mmCIF file of C-alpha atoms and ligand atoms in Angstrom:
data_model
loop_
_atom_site.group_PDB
_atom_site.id
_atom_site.type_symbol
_atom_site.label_atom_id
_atom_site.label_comp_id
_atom_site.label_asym_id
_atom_site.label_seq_id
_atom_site.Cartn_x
_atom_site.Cartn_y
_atom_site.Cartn_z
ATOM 1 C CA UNK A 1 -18.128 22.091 -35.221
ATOM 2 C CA UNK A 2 -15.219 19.256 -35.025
ATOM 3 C CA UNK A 3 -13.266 19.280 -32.699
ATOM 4 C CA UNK A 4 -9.415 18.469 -33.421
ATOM 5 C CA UNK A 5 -8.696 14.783 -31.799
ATOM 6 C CA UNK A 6 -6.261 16.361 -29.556
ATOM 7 C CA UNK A 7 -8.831 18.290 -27.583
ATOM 8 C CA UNK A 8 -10.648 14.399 -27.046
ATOM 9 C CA UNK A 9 -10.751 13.348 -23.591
ATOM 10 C CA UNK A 10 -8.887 9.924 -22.932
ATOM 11 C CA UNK A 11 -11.446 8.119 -22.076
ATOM 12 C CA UNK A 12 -13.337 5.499 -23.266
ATOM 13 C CA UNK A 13 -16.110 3.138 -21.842
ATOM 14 C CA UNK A 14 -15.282 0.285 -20.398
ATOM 15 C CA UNK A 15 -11.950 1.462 -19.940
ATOM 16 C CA UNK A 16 -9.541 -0.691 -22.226
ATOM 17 C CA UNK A 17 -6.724 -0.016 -19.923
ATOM 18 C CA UNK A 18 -8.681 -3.010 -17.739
ATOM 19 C CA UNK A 19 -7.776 -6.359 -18.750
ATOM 20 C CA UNK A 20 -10.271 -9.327 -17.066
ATOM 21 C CA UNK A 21 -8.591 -12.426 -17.036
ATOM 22 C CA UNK A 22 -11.105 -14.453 -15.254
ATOM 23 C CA UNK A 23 -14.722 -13.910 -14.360
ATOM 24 C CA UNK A 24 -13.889 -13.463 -11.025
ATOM 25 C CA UNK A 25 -12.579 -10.299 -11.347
ATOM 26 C CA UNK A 26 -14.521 -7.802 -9.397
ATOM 27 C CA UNK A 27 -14.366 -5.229 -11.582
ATOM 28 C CA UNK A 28 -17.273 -4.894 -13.788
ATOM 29 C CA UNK A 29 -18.546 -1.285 -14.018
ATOM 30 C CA UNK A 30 -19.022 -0.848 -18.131
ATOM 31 C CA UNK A 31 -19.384 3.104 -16.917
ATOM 32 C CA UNK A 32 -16.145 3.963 -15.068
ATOM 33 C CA UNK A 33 -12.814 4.790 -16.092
ATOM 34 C CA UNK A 34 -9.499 5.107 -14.940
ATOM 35 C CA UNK A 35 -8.620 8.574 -13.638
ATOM 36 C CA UNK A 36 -5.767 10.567 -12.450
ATOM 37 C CA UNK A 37 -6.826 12.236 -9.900
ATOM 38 C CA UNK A 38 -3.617 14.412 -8.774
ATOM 39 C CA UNK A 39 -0.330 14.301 -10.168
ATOM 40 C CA UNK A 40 3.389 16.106 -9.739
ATOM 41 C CA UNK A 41 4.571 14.528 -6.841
ATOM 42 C CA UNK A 42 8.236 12.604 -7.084
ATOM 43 C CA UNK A 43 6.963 8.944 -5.355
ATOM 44 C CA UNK A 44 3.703 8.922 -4.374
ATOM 45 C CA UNK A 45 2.930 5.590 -1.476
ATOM 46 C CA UNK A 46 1.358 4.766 1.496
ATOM 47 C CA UNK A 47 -2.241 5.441 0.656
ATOM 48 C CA UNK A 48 -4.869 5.328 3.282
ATOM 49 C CA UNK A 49 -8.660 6.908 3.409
ATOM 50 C CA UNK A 50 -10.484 8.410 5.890
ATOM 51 C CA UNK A 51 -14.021 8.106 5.477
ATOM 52 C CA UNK A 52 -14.890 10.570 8.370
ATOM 53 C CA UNK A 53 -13.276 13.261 6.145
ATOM 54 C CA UNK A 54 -13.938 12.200 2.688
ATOM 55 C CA UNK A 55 -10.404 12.605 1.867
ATOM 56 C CA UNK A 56 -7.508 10.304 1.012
ATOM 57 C CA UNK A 57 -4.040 10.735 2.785
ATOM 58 C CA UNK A 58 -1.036 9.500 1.228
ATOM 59 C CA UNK A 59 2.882 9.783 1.145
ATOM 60 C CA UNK A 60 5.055 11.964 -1.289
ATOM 61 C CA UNK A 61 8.161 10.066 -0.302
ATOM 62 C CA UNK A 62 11.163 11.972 -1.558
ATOM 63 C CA UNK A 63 9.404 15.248 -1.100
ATOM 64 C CA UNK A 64 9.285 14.494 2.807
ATOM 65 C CA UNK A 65 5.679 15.157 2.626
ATOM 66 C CA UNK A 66 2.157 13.711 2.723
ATOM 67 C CA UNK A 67 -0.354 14.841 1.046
ATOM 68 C CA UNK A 68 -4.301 15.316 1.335
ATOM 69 C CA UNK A 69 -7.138 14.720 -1.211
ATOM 70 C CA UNK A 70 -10.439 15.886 -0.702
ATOM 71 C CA UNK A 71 -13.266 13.849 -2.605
ATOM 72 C CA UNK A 72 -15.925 16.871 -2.237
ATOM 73 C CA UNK A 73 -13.786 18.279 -4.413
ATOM 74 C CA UNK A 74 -10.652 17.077 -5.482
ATOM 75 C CA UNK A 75 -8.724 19.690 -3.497
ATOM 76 C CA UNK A 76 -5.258 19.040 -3.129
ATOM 77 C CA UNK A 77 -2.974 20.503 0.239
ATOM 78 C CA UNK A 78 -0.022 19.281 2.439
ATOM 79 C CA UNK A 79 -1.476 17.035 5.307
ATOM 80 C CA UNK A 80 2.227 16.550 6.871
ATOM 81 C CA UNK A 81 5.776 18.311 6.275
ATOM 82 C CA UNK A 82 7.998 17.377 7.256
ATOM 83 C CA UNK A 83 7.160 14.254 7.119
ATOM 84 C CA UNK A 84 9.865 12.179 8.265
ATOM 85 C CA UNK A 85 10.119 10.809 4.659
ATOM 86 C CA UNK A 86 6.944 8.716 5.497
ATOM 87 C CA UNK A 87 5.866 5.509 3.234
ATOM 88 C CA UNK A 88 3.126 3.361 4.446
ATOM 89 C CA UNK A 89 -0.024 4.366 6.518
ATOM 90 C CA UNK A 90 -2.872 2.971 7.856
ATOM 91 C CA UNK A 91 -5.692 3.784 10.296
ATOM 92 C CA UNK A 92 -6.200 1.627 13.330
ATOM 93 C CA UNK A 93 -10.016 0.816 14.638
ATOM 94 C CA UNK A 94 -10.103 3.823 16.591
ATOM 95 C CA UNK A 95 -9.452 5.840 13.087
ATOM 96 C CA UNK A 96 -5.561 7.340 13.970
ATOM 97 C CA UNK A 97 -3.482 7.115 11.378
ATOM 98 C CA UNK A 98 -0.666 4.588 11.752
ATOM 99 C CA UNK A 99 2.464 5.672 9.558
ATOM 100 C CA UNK A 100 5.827 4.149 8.984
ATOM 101 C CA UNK A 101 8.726 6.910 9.109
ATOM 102 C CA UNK A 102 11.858 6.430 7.004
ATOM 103 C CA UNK A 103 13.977 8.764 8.438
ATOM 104 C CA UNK A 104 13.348 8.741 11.934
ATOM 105 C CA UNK A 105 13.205 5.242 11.613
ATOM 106 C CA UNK A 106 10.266 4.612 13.363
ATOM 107 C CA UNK A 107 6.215 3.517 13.472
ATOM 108 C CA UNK A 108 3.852 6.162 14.696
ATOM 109 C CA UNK A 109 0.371 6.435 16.051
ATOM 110 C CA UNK A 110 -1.353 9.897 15.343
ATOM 111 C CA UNK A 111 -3.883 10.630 17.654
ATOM 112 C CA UNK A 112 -7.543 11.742 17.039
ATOM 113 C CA UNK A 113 -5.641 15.305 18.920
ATOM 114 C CA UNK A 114 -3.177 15.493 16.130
ATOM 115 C CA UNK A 115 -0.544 14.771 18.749
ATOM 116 C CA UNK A 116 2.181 11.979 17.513
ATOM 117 C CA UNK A 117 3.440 9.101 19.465
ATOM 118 C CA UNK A 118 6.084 7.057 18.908
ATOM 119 C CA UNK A 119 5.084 2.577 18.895
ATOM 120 C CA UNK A 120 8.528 1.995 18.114
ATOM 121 C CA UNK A 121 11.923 2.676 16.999
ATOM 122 C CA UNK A 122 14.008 0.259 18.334
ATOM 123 C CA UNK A 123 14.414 -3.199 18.768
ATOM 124 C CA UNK A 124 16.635 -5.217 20.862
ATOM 125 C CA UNK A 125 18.561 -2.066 21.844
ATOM 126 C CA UNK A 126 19.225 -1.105 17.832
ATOM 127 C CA UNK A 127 17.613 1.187 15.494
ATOM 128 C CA UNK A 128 14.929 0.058 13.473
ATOM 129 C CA UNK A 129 16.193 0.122 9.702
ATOM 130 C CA UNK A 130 13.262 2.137 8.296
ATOM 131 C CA UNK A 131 9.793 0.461 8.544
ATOM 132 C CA UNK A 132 8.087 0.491 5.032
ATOM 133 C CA UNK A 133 4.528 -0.713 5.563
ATOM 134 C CA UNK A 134 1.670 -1.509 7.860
ATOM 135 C CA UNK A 135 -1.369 -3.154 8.681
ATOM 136 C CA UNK A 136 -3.079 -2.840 12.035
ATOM 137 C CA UNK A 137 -5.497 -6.145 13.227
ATOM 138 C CA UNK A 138 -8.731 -5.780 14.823
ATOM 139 C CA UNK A 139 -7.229 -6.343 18.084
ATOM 140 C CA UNK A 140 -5.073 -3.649 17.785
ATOM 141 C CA UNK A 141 -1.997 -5.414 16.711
ATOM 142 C CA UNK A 142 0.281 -3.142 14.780
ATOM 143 C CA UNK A 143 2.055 -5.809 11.829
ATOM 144 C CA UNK A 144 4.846 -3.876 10.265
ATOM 145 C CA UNK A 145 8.072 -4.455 7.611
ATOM 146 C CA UNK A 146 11.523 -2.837 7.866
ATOM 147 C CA UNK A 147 13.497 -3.435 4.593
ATOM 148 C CA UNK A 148 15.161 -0.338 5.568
ATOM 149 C CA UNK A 149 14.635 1.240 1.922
ATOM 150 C CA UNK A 150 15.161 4.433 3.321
ATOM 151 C CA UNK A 151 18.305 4.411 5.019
ATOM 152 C CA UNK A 152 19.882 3.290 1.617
ATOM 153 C CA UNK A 153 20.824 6.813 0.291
ATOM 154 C CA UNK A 154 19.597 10.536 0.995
ATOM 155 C CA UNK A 155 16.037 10.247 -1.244
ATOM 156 C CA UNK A 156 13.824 8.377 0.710
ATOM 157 C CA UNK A 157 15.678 9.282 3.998
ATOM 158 C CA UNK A 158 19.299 9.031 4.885
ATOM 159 C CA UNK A 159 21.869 6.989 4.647
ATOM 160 C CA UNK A 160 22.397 4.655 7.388
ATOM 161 C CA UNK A 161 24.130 1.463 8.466
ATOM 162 C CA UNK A 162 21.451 -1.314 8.689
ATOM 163 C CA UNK A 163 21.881 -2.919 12.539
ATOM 164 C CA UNK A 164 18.796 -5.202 12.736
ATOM 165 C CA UNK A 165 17.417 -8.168 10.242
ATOM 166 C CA UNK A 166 15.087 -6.962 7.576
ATOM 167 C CA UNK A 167 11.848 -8.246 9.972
ATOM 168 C CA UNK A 168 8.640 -8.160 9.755
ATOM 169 C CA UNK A 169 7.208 -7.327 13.302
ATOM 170 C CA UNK A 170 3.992 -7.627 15.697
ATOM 171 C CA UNK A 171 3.687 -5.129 18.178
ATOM 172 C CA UNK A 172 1.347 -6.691 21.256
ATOM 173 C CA UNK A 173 -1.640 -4.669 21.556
ATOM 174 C CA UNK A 174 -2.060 -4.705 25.341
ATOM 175 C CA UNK A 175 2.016 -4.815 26.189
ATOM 176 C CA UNK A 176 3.375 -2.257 22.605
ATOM 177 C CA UNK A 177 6.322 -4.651 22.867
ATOM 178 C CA UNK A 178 7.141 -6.005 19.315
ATOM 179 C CA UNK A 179 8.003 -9.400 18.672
ATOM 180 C CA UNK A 180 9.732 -10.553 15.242
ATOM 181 C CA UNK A 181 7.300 -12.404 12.739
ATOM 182 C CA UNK A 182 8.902 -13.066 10.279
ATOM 183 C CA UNK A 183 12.707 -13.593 9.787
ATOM 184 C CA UNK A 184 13.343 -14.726 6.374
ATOM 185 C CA UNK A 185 12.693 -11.820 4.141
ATOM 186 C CA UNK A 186 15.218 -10.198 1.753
ATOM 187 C CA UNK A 187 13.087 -7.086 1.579
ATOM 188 C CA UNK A 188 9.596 -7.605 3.483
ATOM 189 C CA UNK A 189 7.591 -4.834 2.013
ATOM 190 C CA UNK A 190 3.089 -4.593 1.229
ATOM 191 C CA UNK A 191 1.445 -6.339 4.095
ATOM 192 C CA UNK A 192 -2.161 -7.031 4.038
ATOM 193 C CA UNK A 193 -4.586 -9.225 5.820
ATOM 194 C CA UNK A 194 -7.470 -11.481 4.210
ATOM 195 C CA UNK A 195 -10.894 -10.264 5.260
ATOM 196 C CA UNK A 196 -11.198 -12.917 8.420
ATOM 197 C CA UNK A 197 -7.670 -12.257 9.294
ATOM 198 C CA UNK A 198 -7.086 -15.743 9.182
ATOM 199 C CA UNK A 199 -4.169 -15.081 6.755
ATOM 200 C CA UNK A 200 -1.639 -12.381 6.079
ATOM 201 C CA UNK A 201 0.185 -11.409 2.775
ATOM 202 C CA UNK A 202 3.550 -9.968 3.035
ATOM 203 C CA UNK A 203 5.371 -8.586 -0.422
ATOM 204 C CA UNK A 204 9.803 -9.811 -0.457
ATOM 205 C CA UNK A 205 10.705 -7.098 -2.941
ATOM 206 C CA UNK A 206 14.236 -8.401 -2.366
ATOM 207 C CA UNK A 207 14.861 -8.828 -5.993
ATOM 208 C CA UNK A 208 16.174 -5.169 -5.630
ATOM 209 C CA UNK A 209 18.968 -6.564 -3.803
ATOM 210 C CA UNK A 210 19.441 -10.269 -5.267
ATOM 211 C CA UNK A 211 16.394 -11.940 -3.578
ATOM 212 C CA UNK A 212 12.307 -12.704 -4.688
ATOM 213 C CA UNK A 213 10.157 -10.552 -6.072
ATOM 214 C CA UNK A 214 6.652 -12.199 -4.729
ATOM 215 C CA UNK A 215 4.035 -12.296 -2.546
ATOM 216 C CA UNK A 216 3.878 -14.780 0.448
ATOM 217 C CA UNK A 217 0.990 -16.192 2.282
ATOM 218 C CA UNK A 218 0.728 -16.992 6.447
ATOM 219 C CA UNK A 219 -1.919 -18.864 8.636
ATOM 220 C CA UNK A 220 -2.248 -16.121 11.653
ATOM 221 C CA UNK A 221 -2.337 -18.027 14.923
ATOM 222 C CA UNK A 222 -2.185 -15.596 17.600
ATOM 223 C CA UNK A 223 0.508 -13.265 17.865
ATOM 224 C CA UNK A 224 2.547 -15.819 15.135
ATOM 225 C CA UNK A 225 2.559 -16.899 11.490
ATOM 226 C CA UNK A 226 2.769 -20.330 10.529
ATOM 227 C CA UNK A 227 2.944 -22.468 7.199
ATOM 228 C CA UNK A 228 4.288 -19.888 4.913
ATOM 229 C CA UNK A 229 4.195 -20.501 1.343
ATOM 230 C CA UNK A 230 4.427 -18.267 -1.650
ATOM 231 C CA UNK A 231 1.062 -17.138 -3.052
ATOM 232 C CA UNK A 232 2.034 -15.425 -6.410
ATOM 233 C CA UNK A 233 5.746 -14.941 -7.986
ATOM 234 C CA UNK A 234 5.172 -13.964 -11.381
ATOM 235 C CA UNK A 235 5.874 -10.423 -11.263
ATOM 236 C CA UNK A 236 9.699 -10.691 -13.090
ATOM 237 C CA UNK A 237 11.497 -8.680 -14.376
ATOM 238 C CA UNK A 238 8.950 -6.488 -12.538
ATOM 239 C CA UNK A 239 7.532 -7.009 -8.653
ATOM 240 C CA UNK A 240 5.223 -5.359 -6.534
ATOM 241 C CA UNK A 241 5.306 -3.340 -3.777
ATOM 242 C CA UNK A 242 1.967 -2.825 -1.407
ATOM 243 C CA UNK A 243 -1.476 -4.995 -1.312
ATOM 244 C CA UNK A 244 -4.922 -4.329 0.376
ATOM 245 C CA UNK A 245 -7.593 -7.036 0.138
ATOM 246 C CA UNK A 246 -10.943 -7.051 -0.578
ATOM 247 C CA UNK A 247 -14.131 -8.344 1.038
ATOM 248 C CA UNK A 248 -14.411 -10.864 -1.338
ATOM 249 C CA UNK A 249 -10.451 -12.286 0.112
ATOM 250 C CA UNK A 250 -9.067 -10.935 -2.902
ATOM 251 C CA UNK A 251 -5.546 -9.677 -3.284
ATOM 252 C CA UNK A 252 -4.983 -6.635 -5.189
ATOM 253 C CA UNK A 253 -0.787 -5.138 -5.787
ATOM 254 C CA UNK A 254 1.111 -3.006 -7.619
ATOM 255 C CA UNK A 255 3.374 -3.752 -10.065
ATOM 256 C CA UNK A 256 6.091 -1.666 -11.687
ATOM 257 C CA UNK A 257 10.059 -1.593 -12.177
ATOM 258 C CA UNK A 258 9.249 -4.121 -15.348
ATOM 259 C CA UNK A 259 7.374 -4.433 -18.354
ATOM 260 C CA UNK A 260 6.351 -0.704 -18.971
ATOM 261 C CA UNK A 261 3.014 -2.427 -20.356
ATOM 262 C CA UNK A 262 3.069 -4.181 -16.751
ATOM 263 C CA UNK A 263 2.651 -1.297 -14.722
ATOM 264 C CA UNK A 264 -0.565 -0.726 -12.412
ATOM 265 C CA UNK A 265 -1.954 -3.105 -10.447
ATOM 266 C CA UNK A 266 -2.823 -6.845 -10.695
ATOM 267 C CA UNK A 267 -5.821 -8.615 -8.665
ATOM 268 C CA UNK A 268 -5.317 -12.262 -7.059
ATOM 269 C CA UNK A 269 -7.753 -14.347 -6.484
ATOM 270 C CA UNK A 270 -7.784 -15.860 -2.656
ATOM 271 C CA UNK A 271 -6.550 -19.226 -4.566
ATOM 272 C CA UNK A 272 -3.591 -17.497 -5.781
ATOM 273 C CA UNK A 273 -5.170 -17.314 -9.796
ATOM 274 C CA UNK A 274 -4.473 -13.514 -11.307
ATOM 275 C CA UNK A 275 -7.543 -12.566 -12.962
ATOM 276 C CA UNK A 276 -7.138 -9.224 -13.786
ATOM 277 C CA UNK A 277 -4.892 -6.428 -14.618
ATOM 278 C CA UNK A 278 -5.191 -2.836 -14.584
ATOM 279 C CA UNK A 279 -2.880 -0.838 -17.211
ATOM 280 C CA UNK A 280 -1.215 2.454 -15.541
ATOM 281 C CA UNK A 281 1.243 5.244 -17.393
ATOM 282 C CA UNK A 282 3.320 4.726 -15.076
ATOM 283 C CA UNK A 283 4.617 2.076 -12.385
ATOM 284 C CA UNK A 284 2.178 1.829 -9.301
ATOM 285 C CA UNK A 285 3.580 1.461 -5.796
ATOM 286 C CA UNK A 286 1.061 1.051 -3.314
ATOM 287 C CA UNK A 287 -2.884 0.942 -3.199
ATOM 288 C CA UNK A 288 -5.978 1.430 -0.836
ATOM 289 C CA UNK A 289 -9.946 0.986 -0.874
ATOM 290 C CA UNK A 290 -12.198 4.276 -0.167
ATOM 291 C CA UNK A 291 -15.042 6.403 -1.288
ATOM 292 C CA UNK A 292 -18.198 6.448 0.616
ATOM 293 C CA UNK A 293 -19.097 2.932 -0.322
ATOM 294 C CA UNK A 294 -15.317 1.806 0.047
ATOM 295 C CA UNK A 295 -15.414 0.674 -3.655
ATOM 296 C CA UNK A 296 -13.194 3.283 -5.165
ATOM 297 C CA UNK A 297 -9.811 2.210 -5.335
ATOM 298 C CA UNK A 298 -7.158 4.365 -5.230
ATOM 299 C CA UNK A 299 -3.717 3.945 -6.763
ATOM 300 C CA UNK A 300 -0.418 5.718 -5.611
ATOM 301 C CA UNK A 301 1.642 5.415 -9.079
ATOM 302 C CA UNK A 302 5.363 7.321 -9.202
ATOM 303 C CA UNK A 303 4.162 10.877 -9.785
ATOM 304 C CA UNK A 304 -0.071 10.438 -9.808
ATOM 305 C CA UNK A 305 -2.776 9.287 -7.942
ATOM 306 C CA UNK A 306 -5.446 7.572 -10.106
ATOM 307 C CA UNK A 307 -8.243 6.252 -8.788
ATOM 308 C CA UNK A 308 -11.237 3.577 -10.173
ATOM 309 C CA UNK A 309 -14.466 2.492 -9.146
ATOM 310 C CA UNK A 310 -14.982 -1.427 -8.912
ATOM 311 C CA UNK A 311 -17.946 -3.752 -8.111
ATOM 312 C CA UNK A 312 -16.385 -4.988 -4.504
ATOM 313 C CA UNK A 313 -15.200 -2.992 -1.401
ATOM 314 C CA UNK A 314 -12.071 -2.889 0.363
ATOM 315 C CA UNK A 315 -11.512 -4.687 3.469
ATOM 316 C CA UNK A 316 -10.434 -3.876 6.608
ATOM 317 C CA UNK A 317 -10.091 -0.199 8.209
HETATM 318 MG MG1 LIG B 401 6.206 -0.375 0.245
#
């Protein structure tokens, strides 16, 4: 019997929708392909896995929800709503989830008893703007942006007067008092440290409102950055939004808003080199390593979730 091509899965090994640039790139698996793993949300972001559960968390943005995916099984359910119009998560060393709330304005700790408490929602005496993403150190540091995306309008939160500098931030780990970082962003956005934490990448996605669209690069000394430079602006007319490394110090980031034959995600070699692309349907947002091995990288992309096996492993928590 033939089968009409329609009925054909989409797949084909190794995945053309991969594009090697270099032989660098990590991803070598002639076996695996691209996959959408869930779909029909409106903005899916702020990925983050939790290896204890065997399930990846993750933000449904306008929705005002987050969202659970079990690996077992690919069950889908509601982790969070409401949400607070959460973007970015992450998981400190302990394992609680670390999320950044857009319309409450604020960065959270949830603890191992499901309880919530708040790191911080003000600075200086003034509302935080809306903190987009996060990265927690191995001391405990919590690094955060606040572009203040979502107090722009009513979809990813509400609109709201900015009253602080679009900052990136440090909170102390022994004191929780934040100190500003970073002070020259349009939009600071993805923010990622290398494997040794000896450097930390932080996304402007100010070309949304007449600034860069790249990715910069800071020597972490202590509780500061110094000798920022920019590490890779060639995203235009698209740019990306979030970034995780890998063990191997590469840096892997979304791209979108361009080029429809742009959209996915891009990997960066720890010299700055892009050596290889992967091809979404649509425009990817944010990203995160997981699976049992931490090789399975996960991509939240407008309305899906699609997820890839690679030869490397996510660093970090
Ligand atoms: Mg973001």
């Amino acid at each position: 019997m033939t089968l009409p091509i329609g009925n054909l899965p989409d797949t084909r090994y190794p995945d053309p929708r991969i594009e090697p640039l270099d032989p660098r790139f990590v991803y070598k698996q002639g076996n695996a392909a691209i996959e959408r793993i869930a779909t029909g949300f409106r903005w899916a972001e702020g990925p983050v896995w939790f290896g204890d559960h065997g399930c990846l968390i993750f933000s449904d943005i306008p929705n005002n929800r987050m969202m659970r995916w079990q690996e077992s099984d690919g069950h889908l359910s509601v982790f969070r709503a409401p949400s607070n119009y959460t973007n970015g998560n992450t998981r400190d060393r302990q394992g609680r989830l670390i999320s950044c709330e857009h319309d409450s304005r604020r960065v959270t700790r949830t603890e191992l008893d499901g309880s919530v408490t708040v790191l911080i929602d003000r600075f200086g005496g003034r509302p935080l703007n809306a903190p987009n993403d996060v990265a927690v150190a191995s001391d405990g540091a919590v690094w955060f942006t606040d572009p203040g995306y979502g107090i722009d309008g009513p979809y990813e939160g509400h609109a709201a007067p900015a009253e602080l500098p679009r900052n990136v931030y440090r909170l102390d780990p022994g004191t929780g008092v934040a100190s500003v970082v970073a002070d020259d962003f349009v939009r600071p956005n993805g923010i990622g440290f290398s494997p040794d934490e000896r450097k930390i990448y932080i996304v402007d996605s100010g070309i949304s409102h007449g600034g860069p669209a790249h990715i910069r690069v800071f020597d972490v000394d202590g509780a500061v950055l110094r000798n920022g430079r920019v590490f890779a602006d060639d995203f235009l007319p698209g740019m990306t939004d979030g970034l995780r490394c890998d063990v191997d110090g590469n840096v892997w980031c979304s791209m979108g808003w361009g080029d429809p034959a742009e959209d996915g995600v891009r990997c960066y070699a720890p010299n700055g080199d892009l050596i290889g692309k992967i091809h979404l349907p649509e425009g990817c947002a944010n990203l995160c390593f997981g699976g049992r091995k931490k090789d399975r990288l996960f991509m939240c992309a407008s309305t899906s979730v699609y997820a890839l096996y690679v030869n490397g492993k996510g660093a970090g928590p």
